CSV table of N, CA and C in Angstrom, one decimal:
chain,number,residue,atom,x,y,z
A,1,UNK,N,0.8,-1.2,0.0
A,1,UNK,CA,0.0,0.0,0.0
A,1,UNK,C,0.9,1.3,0.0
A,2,UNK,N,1.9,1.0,0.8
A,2,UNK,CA,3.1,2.3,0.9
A,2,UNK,C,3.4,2.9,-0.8
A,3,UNK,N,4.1,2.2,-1.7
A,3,UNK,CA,4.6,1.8,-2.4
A,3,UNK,C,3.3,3.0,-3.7
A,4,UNK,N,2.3,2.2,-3.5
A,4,UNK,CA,1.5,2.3,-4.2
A,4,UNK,C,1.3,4.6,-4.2
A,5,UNK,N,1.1,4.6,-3.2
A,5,UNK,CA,0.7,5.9,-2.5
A,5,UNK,C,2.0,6.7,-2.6
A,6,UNK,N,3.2,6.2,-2.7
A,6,UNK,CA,4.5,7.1,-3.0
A,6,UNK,C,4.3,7.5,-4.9
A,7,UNK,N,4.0,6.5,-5.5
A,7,UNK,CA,3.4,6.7,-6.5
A,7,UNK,C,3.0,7.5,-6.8
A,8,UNK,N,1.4,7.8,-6.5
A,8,UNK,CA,0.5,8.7,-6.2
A,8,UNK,C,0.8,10.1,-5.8
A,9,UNK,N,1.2,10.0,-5.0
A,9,UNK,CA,2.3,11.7,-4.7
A,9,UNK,C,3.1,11.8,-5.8
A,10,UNK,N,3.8,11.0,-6.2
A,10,UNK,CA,4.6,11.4,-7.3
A,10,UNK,C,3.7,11.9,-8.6
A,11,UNK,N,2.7,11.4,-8.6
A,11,UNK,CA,2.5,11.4,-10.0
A,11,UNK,C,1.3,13.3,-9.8
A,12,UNK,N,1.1,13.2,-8.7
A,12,UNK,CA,0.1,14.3,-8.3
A,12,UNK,C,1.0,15.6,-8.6
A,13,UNK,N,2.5,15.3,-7.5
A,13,UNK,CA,2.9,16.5,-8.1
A,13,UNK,C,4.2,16.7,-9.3
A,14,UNK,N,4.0,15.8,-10.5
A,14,UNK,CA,4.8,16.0,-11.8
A,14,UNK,C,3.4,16.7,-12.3
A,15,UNK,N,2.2,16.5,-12.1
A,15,UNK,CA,0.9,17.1,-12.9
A,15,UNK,C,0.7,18.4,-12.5
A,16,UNK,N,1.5,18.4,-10.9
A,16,UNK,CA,1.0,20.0,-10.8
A,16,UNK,C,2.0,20.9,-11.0
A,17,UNK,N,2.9,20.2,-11.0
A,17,UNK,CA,4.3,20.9,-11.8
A,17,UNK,C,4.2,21.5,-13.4
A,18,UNK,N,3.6,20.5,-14.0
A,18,UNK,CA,3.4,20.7,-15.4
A,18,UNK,C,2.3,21.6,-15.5
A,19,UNK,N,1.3,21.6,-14.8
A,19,UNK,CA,0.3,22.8,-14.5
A,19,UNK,C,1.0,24.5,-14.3
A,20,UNK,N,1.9,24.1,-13.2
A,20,UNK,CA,2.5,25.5,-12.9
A,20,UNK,C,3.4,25.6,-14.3
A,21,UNK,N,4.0,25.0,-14.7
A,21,UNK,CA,5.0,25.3,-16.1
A,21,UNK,C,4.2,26.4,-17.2
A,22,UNK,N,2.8,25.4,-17.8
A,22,UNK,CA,2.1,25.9,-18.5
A,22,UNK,C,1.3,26.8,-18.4
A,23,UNK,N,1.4,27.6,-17.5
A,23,UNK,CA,0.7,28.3,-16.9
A,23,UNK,C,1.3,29.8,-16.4
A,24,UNK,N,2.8,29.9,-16.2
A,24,UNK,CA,3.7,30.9,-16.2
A,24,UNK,C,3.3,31.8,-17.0
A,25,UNK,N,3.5,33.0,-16.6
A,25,UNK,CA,3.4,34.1,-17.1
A,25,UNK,C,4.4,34.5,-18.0
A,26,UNK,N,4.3,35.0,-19.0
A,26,UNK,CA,6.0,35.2,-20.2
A,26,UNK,C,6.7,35.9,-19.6
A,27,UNK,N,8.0,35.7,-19.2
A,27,UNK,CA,9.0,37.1,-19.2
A,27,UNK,C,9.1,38.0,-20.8
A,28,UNK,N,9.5,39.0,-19.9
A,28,UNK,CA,10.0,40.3,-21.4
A,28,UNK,C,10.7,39.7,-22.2
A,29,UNK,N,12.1,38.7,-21.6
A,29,UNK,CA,12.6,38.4,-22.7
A,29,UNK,C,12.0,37.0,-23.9
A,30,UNK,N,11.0,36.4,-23.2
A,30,UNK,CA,10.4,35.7,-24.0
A,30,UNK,C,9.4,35.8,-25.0
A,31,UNK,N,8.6,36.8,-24.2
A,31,UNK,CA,7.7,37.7,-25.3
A,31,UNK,C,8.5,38.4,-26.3
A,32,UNK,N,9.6,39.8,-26.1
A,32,UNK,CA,10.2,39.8,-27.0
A,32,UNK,C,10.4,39.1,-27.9
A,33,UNK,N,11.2,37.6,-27.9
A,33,UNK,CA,11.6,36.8,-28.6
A,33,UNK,C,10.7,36.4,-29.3
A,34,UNK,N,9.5,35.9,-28.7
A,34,UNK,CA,8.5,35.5,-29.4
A,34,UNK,C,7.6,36.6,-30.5
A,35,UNK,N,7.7,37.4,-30.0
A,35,UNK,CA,7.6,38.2,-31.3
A,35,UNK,C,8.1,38.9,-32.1
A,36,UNK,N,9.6,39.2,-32.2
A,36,UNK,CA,10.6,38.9,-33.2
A,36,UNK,C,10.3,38.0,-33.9
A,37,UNK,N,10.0,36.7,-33.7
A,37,UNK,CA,10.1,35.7,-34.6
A,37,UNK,C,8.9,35.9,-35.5
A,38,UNK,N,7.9,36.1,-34.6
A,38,UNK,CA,6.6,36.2,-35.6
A,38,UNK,C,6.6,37.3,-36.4
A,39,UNK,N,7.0,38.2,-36.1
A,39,UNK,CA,7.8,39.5,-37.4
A,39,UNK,C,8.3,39.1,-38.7
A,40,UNK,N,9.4,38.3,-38.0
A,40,UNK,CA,10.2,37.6,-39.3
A,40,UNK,C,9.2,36.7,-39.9
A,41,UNK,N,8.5,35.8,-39.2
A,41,UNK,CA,7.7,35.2,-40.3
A,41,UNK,C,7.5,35.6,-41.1
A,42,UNK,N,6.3,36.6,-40.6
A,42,UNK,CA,5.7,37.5,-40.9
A,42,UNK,C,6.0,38.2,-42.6
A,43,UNK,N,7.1,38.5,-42.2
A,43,UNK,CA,7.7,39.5,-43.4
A,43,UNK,C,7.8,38.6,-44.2
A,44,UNK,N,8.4,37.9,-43.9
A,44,UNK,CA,9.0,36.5,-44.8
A,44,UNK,C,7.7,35.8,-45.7
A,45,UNK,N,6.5,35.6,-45.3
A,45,UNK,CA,5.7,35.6,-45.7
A,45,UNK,C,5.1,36.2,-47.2
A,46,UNK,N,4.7,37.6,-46.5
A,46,UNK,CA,4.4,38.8,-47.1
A,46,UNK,C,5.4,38.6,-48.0
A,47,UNK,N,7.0,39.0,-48.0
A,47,UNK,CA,7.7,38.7,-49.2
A,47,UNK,C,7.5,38.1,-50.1
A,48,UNK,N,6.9,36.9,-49.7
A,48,UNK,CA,7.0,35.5,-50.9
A,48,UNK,C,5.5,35.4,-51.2
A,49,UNK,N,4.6,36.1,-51.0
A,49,UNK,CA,3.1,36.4,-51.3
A,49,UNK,C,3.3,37.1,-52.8
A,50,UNK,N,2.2,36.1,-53.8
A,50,UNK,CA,1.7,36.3,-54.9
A,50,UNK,C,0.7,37.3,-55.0
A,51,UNK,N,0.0,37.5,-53.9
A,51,UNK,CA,-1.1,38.4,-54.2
A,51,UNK,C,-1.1,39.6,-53.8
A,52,UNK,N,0.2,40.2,-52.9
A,52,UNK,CA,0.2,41.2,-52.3
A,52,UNK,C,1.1,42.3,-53.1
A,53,UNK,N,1.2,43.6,-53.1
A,53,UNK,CA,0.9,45.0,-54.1
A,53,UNK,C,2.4,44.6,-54.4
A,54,UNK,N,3.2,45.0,-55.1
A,54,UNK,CA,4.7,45.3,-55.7
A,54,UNK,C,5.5,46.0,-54.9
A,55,UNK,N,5.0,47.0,-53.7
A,55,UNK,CA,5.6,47.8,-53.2
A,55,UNK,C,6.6,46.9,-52.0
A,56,UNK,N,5.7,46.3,-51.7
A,56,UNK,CA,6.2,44.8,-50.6
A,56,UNK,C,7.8,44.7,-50.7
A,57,UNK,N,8.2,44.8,-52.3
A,57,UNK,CA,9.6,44.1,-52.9
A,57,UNK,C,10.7,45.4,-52.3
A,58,UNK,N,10.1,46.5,-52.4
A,58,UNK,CA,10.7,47.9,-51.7
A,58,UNK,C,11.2,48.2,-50.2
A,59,UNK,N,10.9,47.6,-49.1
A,59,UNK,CA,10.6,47.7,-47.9
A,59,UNK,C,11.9,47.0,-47.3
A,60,UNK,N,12.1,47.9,-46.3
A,60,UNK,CA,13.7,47.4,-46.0
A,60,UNK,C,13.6,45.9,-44.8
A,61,UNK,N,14.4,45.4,-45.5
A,61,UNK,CA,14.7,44.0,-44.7
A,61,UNK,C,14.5,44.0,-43.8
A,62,UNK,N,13.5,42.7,-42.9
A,62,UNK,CA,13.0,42.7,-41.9
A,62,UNK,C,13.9,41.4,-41.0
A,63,UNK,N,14.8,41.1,-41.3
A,63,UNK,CA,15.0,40.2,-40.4
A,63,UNK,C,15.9,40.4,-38.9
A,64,UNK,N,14.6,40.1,-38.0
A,64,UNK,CA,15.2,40.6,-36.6
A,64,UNK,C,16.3,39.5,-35.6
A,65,UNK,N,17.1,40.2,-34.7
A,65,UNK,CA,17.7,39.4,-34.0
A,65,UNK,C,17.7,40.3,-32.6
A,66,UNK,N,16.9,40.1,-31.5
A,66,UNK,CA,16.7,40.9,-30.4
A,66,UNK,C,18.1,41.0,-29.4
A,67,UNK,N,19.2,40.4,-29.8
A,67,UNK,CA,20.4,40.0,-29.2
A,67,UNK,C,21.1,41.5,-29.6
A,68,UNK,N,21.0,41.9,-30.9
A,68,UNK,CA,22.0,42.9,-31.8
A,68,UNK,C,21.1,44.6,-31.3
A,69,UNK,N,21.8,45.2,-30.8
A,69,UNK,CA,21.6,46.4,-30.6
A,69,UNK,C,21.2,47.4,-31.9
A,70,UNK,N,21.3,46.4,-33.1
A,70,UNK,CA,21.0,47.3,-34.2
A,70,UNK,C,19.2,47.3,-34.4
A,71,UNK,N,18.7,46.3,-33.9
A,71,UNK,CA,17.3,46.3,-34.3
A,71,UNK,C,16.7,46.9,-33.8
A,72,UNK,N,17.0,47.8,-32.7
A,72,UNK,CA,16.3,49.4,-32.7
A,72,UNK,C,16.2,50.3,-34.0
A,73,UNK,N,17.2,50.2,-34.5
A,73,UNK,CA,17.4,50.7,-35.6
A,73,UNK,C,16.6,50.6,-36.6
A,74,UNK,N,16.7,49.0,-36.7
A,74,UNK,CA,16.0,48.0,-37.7
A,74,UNK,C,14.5,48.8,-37.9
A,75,UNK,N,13.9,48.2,-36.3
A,75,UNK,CA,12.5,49.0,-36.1
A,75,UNK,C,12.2,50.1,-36.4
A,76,UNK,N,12.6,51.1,-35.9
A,76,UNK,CA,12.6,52.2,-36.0
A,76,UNK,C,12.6,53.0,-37.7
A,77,UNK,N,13.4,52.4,-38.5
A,77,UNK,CA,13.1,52.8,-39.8
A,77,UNK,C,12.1,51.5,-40.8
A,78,UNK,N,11.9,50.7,-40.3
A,78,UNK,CA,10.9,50.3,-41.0
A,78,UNK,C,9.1,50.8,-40.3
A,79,UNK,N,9.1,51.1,-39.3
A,79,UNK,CA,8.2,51.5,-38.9
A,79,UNK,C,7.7,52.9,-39.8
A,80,UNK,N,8.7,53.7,-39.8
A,80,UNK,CA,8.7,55.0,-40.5
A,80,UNK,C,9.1,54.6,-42.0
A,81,UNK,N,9.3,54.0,-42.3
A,81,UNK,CA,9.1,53.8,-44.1
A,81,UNK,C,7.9,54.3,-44.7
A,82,UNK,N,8.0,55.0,-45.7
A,82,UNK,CA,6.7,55.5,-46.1
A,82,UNK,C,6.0,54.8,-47.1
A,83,UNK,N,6.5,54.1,-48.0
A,83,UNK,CA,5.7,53.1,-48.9
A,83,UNK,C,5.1,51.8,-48.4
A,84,UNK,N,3.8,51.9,-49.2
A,84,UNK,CA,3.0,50.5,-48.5
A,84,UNK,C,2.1,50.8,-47.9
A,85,UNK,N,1.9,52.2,-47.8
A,85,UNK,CA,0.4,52.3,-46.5
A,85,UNK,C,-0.6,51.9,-47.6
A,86,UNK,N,-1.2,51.6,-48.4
A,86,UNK,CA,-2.3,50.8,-48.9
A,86,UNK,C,-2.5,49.7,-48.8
A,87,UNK,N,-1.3,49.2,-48.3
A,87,UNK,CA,-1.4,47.8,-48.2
A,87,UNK,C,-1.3,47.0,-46.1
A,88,UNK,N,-2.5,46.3,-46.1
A,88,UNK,CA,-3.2,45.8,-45.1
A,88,UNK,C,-2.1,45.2,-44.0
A,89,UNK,N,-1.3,44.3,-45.2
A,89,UNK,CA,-0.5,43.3,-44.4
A,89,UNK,C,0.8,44.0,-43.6
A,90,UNK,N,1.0,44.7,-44.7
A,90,UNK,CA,2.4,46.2,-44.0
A,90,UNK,C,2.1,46.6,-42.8
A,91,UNK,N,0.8,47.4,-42.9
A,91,UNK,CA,0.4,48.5,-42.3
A,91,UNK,C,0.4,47.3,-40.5
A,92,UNK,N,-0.3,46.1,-40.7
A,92,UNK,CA,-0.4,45.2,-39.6
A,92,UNK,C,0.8,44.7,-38.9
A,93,UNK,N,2.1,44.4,-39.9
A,93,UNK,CA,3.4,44.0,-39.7
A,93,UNK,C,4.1,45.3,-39.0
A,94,UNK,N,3.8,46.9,-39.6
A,94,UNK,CA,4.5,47.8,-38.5
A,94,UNK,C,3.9,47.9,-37.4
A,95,UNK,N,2.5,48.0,-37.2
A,95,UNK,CA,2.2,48.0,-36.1
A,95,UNK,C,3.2,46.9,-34.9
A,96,UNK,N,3.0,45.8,-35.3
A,96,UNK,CA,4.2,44.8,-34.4
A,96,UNK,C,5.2,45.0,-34.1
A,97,UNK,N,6.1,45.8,-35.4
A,97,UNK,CA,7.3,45.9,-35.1
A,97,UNK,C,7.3,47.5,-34.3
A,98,UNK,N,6.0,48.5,-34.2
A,98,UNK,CA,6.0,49.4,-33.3
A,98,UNK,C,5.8,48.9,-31.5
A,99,UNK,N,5.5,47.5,-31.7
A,99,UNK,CA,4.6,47.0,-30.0
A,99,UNK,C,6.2,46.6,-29.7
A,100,UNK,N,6.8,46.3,-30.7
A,100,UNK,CA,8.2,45.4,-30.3
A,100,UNK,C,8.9,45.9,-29.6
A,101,UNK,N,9.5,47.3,-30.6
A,101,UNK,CA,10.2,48.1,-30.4
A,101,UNK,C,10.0,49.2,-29.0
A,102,UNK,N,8.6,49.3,-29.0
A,102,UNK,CA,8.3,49.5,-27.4
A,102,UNK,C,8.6,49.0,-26.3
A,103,UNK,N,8.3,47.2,-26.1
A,103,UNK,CA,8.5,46.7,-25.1
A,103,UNK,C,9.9,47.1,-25.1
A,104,UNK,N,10.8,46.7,-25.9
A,104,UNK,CA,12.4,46.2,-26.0
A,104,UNK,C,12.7,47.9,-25.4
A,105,UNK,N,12.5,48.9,-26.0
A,105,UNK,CA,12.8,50.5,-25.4
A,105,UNK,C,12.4,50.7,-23.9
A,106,UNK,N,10.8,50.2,-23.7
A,106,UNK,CA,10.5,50.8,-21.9
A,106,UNK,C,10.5,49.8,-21.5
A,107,UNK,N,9.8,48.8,-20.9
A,107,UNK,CA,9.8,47.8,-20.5
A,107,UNK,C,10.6,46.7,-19.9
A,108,UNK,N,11.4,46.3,-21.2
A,108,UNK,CA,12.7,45.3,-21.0
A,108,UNK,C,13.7,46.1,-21.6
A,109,UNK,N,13.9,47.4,-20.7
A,109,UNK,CA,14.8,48.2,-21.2
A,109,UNK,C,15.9,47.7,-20.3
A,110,UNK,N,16.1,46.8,-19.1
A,110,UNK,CA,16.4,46.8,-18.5
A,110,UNK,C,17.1,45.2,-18.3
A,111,UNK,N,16.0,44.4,-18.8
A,111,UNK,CA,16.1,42.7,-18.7
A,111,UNK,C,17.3,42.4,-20.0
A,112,UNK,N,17.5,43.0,-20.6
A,112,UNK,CA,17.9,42.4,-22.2
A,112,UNK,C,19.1,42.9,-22.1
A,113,UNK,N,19.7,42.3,-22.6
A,113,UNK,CA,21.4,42.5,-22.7
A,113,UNK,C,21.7,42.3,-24.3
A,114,UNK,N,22.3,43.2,-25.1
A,114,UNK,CA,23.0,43.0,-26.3
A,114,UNK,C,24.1,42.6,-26.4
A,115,UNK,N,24.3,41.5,-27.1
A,115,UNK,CA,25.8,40.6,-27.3
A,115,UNK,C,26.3,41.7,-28.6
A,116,UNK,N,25.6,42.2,-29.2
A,116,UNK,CA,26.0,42.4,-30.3
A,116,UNK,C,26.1,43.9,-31.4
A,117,UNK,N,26.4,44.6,-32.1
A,117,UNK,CA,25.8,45.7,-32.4
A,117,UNK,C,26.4,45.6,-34.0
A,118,UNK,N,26.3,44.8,-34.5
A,118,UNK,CA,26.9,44.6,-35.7
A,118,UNK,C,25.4,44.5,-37.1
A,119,UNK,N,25.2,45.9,-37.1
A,119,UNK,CA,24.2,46.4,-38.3
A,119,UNK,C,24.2,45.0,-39.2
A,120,UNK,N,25.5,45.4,-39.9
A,120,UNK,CA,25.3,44.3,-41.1
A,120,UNK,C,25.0,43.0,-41.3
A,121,UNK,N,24.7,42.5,-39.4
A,121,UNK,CA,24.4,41.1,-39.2
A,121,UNK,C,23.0,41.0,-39.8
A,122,UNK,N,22.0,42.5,-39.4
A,122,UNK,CA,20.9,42.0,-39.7
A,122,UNK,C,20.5,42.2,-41.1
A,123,UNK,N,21.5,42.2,-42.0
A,123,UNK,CA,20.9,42.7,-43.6
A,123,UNK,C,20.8,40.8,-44.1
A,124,UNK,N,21.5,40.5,-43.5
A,124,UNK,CA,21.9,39.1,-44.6
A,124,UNK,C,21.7,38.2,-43.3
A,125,UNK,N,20.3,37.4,-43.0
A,125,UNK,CA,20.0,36.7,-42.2
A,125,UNK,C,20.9,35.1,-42.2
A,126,UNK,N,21.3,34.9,-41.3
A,126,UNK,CA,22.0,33.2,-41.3
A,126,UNK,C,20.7,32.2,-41.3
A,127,UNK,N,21.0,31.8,-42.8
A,127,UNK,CA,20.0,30.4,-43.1
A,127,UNK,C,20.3,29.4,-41.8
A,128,UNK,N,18.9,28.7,-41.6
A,128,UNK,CA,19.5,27.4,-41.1
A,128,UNK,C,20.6,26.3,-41.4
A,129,UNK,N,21.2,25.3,-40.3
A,129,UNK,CA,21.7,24.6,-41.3
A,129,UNK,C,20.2,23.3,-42.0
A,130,UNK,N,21.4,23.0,-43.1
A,130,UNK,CA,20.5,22.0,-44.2
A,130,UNK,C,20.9,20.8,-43.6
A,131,UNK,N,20.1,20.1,-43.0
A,131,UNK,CA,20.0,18.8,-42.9
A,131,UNK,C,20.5,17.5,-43.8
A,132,UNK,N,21.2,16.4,-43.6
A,132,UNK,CA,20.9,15.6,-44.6
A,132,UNK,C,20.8,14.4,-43.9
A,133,UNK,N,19.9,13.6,-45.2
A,133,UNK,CA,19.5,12.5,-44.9
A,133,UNK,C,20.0,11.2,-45.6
């Protein structure tokens, strides 16, 4: 019966563990991160979209890295870009990169540490590696 009931406790609190895990609140730097990424999709997206206006092709490179001190930068002149306000998907994508560039300035002005400040990292994004099978 002992045996059985150490069990039991064990297994009560791995469930309430995993409860409390999924259930945490984001930190700044995770939110950040997490939407940096969805940016980049984002753009990445929109880039390779057949149906979206020609101006899209014009719009300065979006690929973020929240590590590089340059993506204030990044933000800050694609937010202010002037071409594209007719278009839906842009106008939605600066908004984000305006909420980004917010948090990362007030908020986790404080949490985030930059390894890096090297502009030119973010023009030419590092592909993944290619797998082989």
């Amino acid at each position: 019966k002992l045996p059985a009931m150490k069990m039991l406790l064990l297994l009560i609190a791995l469930l309430s563990a995993a409860l409390l895990a999924s259930t945490a609140p984001p930190t700044c730097y995770s939110r950040v991160l997490s939407l940096s990424k969805e940016i980049t999709e984002s753009f990445k997206e929109l880039q390779t979209s057949k149906t979206v206006d020609s101006c899209v092709q014009t719009l300065p490179r979006l690929y973020l890295d929240i590590h590089n001190y340059c993506v204030l930068a990044k933000l800050r002149d694609f937010v202010a870009y002037p071409g594209c306000d007719r278009v839906a998907e842009v106008n939605e994508l600066k908004e984000k990169a305006r909420s980004l560039y917010t948090i990362l300035i007030s908020y986790c002005r404080r949490d985030l540490v930059f390894l890096t400040d090297d502009c030119n990292a973010l023009e030419i994004p590092i592909s993944p590696p290619i797998e082989h099978s």
